[in-house]
mmCIF file of C-alpha atoms and ligand atoms in Angstrom:
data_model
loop_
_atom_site.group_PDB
_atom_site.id
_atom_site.type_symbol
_atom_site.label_atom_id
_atom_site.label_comp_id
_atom_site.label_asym_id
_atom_site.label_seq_id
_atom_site.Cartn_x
_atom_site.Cartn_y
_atom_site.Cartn_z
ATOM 1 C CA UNK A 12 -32.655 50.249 34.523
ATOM 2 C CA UNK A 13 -31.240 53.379 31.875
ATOM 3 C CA UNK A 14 -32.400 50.997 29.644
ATOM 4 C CA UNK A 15 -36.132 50.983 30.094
ATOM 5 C CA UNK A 16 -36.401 55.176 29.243
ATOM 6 C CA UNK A 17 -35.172 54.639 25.704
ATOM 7 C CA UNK A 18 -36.731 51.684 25.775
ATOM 8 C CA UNK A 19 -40.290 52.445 24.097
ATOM 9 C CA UNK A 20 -39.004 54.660 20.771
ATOM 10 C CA UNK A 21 -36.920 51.929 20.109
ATOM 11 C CA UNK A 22 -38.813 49.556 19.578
ATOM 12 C CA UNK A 23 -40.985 51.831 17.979
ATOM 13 C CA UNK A 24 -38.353 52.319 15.282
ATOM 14 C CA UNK A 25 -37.138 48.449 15.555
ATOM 15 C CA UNK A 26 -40.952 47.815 14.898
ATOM 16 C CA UNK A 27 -40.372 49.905 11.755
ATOM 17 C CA UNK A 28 -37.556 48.937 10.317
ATOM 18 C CA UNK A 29 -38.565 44.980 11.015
ATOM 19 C CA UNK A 30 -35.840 44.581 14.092
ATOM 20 C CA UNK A 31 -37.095 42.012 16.247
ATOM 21 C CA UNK A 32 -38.146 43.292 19.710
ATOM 22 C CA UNK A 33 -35.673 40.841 21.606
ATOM 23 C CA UNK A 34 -32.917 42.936 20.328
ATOM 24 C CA UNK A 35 -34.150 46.255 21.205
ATOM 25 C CA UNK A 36 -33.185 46.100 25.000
ATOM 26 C CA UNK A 37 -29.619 46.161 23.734
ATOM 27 C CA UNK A 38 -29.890 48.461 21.477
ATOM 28 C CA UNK A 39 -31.005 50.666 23.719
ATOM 29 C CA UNK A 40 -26.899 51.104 24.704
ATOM 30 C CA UNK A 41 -26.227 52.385 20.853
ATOM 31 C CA UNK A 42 -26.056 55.749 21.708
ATOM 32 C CA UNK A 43 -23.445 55.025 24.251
ATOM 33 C CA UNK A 44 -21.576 52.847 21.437
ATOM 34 C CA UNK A 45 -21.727 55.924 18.504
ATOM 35 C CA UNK A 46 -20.691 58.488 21.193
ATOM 36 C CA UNK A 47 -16.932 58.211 20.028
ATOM 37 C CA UNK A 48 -17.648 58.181 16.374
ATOM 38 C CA UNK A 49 -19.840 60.761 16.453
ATOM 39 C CA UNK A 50 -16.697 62.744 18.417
ATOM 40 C CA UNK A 51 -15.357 62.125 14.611
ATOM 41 C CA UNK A 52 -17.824 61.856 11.826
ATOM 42 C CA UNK A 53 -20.089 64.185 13.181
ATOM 43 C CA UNK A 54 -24.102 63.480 14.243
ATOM 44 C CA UNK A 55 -25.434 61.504 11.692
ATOM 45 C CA UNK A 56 -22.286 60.596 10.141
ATOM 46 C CA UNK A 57 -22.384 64.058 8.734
ATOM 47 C CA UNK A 58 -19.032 66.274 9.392
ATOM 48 C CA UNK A 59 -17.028 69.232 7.860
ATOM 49 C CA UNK A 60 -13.725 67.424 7.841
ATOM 50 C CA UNK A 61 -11.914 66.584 4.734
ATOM 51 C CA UNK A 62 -10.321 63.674 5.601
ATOM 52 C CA UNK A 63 -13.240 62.150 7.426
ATOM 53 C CA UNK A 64 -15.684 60.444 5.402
ATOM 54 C CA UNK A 65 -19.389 61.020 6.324
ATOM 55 C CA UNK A 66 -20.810 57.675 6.705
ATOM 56 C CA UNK A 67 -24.797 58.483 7.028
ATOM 57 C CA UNK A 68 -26.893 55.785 5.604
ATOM 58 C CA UNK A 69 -24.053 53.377 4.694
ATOM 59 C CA UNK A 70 -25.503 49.905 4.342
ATOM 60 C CA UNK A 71 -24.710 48.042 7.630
ATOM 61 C CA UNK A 72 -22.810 45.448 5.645
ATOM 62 C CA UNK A 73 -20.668 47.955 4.189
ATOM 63 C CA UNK A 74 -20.228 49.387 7.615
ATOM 64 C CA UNK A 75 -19.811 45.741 9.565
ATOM 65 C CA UNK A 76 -17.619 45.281 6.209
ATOM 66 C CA UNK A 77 -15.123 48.359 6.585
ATOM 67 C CA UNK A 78 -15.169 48.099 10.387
ATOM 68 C CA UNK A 79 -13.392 44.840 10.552
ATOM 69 C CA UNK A 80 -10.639 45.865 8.259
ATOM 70 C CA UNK A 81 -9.640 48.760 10.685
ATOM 71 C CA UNK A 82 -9.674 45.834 13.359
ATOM 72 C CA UNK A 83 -7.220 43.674 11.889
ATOM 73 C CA UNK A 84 -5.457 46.716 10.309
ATOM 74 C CA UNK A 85 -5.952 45.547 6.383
ATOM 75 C CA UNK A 86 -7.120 49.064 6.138
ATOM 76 C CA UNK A 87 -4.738 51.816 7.262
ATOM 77 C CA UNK A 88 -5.700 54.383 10.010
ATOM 78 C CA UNK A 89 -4.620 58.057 9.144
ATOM 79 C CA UNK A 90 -4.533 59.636 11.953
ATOM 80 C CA UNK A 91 -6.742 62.924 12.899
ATOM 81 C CA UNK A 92 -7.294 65.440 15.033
ATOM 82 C CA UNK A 93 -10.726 64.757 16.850
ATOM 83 C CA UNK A 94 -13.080 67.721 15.777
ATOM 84 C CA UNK A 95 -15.951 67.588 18.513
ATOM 85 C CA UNK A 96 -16.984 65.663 21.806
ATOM 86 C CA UNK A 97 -15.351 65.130 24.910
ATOM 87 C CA UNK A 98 -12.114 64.124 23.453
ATOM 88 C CA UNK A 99 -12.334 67.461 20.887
ATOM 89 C CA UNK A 100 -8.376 68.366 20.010
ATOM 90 C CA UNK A 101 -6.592 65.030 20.633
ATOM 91 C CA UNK A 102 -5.401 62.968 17.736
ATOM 92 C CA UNK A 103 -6.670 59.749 17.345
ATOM 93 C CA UNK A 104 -7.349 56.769 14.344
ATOM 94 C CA UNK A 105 -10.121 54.313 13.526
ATOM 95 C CA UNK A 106 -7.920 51.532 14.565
ATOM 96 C CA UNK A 107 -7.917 53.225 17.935
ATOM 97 C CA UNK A 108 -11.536 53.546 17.644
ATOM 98 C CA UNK A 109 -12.568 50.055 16.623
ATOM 99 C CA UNK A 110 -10.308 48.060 18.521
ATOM 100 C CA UNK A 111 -12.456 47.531 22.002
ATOM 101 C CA UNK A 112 -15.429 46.644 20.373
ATOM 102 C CA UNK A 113 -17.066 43.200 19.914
ATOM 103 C CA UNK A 114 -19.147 41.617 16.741
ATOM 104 C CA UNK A 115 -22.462 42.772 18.692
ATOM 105 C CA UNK A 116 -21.520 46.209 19.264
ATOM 106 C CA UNK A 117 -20.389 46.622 15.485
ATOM 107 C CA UNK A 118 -23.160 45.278 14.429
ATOM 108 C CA UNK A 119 -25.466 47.340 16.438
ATOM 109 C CA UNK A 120 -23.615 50.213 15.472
ATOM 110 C CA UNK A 121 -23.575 49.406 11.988
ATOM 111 C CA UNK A 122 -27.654 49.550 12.037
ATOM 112 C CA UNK A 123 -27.403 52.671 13.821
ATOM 113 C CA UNK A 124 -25.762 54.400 11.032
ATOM 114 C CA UNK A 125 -27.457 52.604 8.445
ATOM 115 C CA UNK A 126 -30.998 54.296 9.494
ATOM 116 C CA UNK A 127 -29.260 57.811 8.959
ATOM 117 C CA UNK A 128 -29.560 59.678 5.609
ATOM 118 C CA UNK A 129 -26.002 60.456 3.863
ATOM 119 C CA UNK A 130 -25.276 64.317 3.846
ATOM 120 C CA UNK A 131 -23.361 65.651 0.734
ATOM 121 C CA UNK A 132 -20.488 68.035 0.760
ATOM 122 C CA UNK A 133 -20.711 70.831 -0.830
ATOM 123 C CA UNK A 134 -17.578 71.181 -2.610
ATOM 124 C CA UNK A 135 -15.578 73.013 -4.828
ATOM 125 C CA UNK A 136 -15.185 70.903 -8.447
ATOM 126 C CA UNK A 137 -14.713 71.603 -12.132
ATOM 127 C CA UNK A 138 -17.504 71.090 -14.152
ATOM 128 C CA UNK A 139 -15.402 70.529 -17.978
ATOM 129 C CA UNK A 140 -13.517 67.627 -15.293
ATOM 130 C CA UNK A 141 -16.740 66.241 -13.924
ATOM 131 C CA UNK A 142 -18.030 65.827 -17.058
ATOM 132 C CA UNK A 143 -15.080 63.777 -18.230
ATOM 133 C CA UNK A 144 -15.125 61.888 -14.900
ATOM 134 C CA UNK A 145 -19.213 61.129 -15.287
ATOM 135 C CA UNK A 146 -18.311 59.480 -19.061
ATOM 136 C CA UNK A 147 -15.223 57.641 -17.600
ATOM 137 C CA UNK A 148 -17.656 56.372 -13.875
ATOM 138 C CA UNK A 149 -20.296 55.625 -16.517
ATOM 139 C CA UNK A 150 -18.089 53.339 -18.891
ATOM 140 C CA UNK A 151 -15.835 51.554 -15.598
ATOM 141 C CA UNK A 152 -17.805 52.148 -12.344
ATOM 142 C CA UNK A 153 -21.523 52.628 -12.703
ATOM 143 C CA UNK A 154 -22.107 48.653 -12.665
ATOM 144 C CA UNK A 155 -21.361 48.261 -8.813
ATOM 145 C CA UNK A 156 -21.852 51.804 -7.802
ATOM 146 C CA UNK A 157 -24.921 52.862 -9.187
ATOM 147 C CA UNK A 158 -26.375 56.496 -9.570
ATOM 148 C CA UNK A 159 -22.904 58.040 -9.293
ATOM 149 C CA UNK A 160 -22.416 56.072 -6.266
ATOM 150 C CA UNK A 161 -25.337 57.532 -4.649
ATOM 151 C CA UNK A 162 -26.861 53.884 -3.433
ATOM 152 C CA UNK A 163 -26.205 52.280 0.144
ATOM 153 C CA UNK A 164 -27.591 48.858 -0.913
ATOM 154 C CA UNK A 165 -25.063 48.243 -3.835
ATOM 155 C CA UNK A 166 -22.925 47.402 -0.616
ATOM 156 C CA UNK A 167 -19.920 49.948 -1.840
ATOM 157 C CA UNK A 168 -19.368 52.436 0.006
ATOM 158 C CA UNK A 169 -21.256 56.514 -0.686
ATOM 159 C CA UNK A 170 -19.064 57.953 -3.427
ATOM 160 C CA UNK A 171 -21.606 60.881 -4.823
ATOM 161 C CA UNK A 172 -20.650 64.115 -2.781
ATOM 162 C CA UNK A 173 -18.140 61.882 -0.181
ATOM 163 C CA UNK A 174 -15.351 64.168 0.696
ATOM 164 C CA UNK A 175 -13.171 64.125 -2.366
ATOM 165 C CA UNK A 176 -9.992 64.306 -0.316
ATOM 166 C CA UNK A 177 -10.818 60.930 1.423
ATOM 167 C CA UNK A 178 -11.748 59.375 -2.038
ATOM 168 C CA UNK A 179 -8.058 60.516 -3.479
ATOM 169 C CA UNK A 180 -6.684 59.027 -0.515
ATOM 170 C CA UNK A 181 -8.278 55.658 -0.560
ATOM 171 C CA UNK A 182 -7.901 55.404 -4.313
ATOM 172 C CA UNK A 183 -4.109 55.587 -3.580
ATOM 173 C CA UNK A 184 -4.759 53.042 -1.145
ATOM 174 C CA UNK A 185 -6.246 50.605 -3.445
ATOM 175 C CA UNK A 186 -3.878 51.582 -6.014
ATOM 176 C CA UNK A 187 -0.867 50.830 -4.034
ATOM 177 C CA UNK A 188 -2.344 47.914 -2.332
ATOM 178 C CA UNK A 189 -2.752 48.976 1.147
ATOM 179 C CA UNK A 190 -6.923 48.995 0.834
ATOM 180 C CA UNK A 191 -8.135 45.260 -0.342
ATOM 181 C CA UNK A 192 -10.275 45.838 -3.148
ATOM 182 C CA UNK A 193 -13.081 43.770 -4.872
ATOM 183 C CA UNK A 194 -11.706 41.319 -7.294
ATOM 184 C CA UNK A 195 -13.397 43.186 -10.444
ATOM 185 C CA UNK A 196 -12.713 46.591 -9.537
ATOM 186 C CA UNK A 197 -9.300 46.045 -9.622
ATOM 187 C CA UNK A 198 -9.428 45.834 -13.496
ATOM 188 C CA UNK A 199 -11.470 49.174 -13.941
ATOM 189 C CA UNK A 200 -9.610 51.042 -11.754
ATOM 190 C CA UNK A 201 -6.483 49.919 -13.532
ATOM 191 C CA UNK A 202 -7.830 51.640 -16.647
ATOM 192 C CA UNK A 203 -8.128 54.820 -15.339
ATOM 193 C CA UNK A 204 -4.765 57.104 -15.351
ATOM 194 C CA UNK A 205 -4.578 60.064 -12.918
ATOM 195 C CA UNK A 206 -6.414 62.131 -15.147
ATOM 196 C CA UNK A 207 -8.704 59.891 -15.349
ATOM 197 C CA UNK A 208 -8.789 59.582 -11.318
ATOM 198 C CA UNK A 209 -9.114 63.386 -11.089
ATOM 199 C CA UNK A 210 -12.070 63.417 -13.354
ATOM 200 C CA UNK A 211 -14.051 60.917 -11.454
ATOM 201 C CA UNK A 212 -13.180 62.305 -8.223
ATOM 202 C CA UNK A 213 -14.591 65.904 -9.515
ATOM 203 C CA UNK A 214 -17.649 64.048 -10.535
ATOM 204 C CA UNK A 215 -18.046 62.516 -7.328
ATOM 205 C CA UNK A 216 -17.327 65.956 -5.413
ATOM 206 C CA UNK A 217 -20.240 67.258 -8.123
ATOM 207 C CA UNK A 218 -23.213 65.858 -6.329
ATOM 208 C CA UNK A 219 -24.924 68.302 -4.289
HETATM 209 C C1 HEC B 26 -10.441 59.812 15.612
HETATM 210 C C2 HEC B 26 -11.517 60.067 14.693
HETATM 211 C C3 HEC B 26 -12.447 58.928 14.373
HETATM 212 C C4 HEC B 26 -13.232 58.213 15.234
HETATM 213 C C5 HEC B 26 -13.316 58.321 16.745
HETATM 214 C C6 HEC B 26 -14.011 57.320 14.415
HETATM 215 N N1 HEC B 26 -13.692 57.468 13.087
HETATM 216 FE FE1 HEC B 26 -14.390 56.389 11.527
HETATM 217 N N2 HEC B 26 -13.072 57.288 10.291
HETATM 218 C C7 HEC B 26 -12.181 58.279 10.649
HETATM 219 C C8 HEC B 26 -11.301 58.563 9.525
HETATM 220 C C9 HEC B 26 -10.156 59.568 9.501
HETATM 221 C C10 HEC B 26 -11.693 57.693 8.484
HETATM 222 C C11 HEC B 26 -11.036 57.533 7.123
HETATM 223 C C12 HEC B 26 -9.916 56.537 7.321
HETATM 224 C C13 HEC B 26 -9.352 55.996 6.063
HETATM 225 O O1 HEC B 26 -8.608 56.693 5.401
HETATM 226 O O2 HEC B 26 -9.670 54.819 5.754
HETATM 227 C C14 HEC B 26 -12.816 56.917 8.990
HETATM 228 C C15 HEC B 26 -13.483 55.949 8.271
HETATM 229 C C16 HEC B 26 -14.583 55.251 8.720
HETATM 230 C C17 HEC B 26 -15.346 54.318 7.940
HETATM 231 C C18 HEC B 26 -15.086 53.933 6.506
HETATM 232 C C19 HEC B 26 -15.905 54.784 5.587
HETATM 233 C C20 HEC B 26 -15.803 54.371 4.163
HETATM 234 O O3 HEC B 26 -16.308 55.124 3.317
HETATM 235 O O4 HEC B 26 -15.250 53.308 3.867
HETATM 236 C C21 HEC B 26 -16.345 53.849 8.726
HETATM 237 C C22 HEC B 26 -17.412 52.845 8.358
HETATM 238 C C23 HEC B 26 -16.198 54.480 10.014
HETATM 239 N N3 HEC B 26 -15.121 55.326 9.976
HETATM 240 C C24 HEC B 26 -17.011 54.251 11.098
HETATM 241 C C25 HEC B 26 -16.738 54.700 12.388
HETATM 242 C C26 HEC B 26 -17.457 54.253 13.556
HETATM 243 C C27 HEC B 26 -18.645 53.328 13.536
HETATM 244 C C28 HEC B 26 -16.867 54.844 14.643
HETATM 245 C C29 HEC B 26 -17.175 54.679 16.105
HETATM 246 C C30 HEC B 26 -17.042 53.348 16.634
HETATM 247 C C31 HEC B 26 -15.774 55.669 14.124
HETATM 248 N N4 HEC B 26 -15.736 55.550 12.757
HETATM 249 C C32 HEC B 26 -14.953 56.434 14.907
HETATM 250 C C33 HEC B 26 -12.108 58.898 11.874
HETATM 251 C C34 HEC B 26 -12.720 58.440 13.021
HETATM 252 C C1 HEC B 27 -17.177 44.905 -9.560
HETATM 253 C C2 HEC B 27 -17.710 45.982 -8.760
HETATM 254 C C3 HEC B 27 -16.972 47.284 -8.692
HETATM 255 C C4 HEC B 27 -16.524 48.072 -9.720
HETATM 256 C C5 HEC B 27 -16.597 47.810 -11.207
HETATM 257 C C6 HEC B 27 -15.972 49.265 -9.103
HETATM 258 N N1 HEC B 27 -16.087 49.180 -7.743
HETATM 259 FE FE1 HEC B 27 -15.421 50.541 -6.404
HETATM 260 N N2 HEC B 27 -16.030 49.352 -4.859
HETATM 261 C C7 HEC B 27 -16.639 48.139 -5.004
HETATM 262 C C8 HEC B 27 -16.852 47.565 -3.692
HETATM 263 C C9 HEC B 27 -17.538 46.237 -3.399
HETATM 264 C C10 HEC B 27 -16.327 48.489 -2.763
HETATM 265 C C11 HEC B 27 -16.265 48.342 -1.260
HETATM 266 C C12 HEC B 27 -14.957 47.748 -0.880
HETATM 267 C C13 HEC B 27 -14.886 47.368 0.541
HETATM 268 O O1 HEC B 27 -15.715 46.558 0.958
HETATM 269 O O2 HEC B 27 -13.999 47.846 1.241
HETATM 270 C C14 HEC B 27 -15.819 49.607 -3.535
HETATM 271 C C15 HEC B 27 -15.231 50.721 -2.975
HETATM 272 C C16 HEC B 27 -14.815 51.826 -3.690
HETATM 273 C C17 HEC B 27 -14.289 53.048 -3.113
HETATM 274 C C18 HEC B 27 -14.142 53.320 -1.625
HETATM 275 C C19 HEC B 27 -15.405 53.908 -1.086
HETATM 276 C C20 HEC B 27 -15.288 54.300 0.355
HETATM 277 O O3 HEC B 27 -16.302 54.774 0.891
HETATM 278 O O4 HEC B 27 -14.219 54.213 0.969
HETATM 279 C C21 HEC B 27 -13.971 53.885 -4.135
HETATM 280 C C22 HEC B 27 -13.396 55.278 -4.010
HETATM 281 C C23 HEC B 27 -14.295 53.191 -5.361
HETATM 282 N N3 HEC B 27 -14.797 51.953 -5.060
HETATM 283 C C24 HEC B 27 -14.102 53.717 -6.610
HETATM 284 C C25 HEC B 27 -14.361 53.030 -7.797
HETATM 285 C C26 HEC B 27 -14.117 53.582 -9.113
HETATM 286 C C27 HEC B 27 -13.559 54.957 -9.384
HETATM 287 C C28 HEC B 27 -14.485 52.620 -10.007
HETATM 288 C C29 HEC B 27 -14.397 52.675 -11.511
HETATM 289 C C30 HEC B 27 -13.099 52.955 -12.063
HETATM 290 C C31 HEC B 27 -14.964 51.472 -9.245
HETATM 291 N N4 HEC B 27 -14.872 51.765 -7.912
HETATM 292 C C32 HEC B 27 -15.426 50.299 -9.808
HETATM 293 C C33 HEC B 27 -17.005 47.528 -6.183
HETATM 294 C C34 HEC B 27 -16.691 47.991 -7.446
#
């Protein structure tokens, strides 16, 4: 049916990126799937929101990773106004926005993303502050998220020109122990005091 239209550049592009063809008729339904997201994060991932992370490129184990936690709620949901699509104006979370969808569709969705390229903010930072913060990422962070945080595979998230506003909030998340964190970070994050979180966030926000 709809399918079959979409049909052939998918599996064009599964051929490419080594999908096997008997998933491609579902995938065909992705863009359906991403609609509300994209409502959110923007095409691509990519948006002008502060608070919204742009999630282009994210590893689709990160993604399948992060989306679970919103399911069960072990990550919280700020709420937001929706900045585009049909819903454009009306306040919603990513709790609301996981919470109908099964293991296929995240995973599906996941990949979708995952095939995107991550688009940095531009953003105002301090330069004498990112330099501190590059030192301080280099010493306590660099091991797990490599280049400044600029690679999907290390399975960690994009922190090299994320939103800086989203990575102060989730650092107080970890901090205060509403965001689980991986075992080892917990100790390197520990060592950093909010000067030290400032700087690394202005190195982050640095990356153009
Ligand atoms: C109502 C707006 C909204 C919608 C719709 C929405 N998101 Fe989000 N998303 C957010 C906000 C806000 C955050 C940051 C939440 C937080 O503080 O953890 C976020 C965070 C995320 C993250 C975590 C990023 C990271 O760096 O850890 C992922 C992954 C994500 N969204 C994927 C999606 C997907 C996939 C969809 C569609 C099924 C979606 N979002 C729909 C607003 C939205
Ligand atoms: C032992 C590995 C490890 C170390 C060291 C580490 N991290 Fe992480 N970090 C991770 C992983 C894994 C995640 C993804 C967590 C998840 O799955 O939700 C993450 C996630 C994050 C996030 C959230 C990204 C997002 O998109 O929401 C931030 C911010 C962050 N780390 C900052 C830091 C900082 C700052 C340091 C150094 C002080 C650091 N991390 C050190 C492994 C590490």
């Amino acid at each position: 049916m709809k399918q079959k239209t979409t049909g052939y550049s998918l599996l064009a592009c599964g051929a490419l990126f080594g999908i096997s063809v008997a998933t491609s008729a579902a995938a065909a339904d992705v863009s359906k799937l991403t609609e509300s997201c994209i409502g959110c994060h923007g095409k691509g991932g990519a948006n002008t929101e502060v608070a919204i992370p742009n999630i282009g490129s994210y590893s689709a184990e990160y993604m399948t990773g992060a989306m679970k936690l919103y399911k069960t709620k072990e990550r919280p949901c700020p709420e937001v106004k929706i900045p585009g699509g049909a819903k454009k104006g009306s306040k919603s979370d990513m709790c609301q926005a996981i919470k109908d969808l099964s293991d296929a569709d995240i995973k599906q969705i996941a990949d979708s993303f995952a095939e995107q390229k991550f688009v940095r903010t531009p953003q105002k930072f301090d330069p004498a502050l990112a330099k501190k913060g590059k030192a301080l990422h280099d010493k306590l962070c660099e091991k797990c998220h490599s280049e400044g945080g600029s690679v999907a595979s290390d399975d960690a998230g994009i922190l090299a020109g994320q939103k800086m506003a989203y990575l102060d909030e989730q650092i107080k998340f970890f901090t205060e122990g509403k965001r689980p964190m991986a075992k080892k970070m917990k100790p390197k994050l520990e060592e950093l005091d909010k000067a030290g979180i400032e700087a690394v966030i202005h190195y982050y926000g640095s990356f153009k």
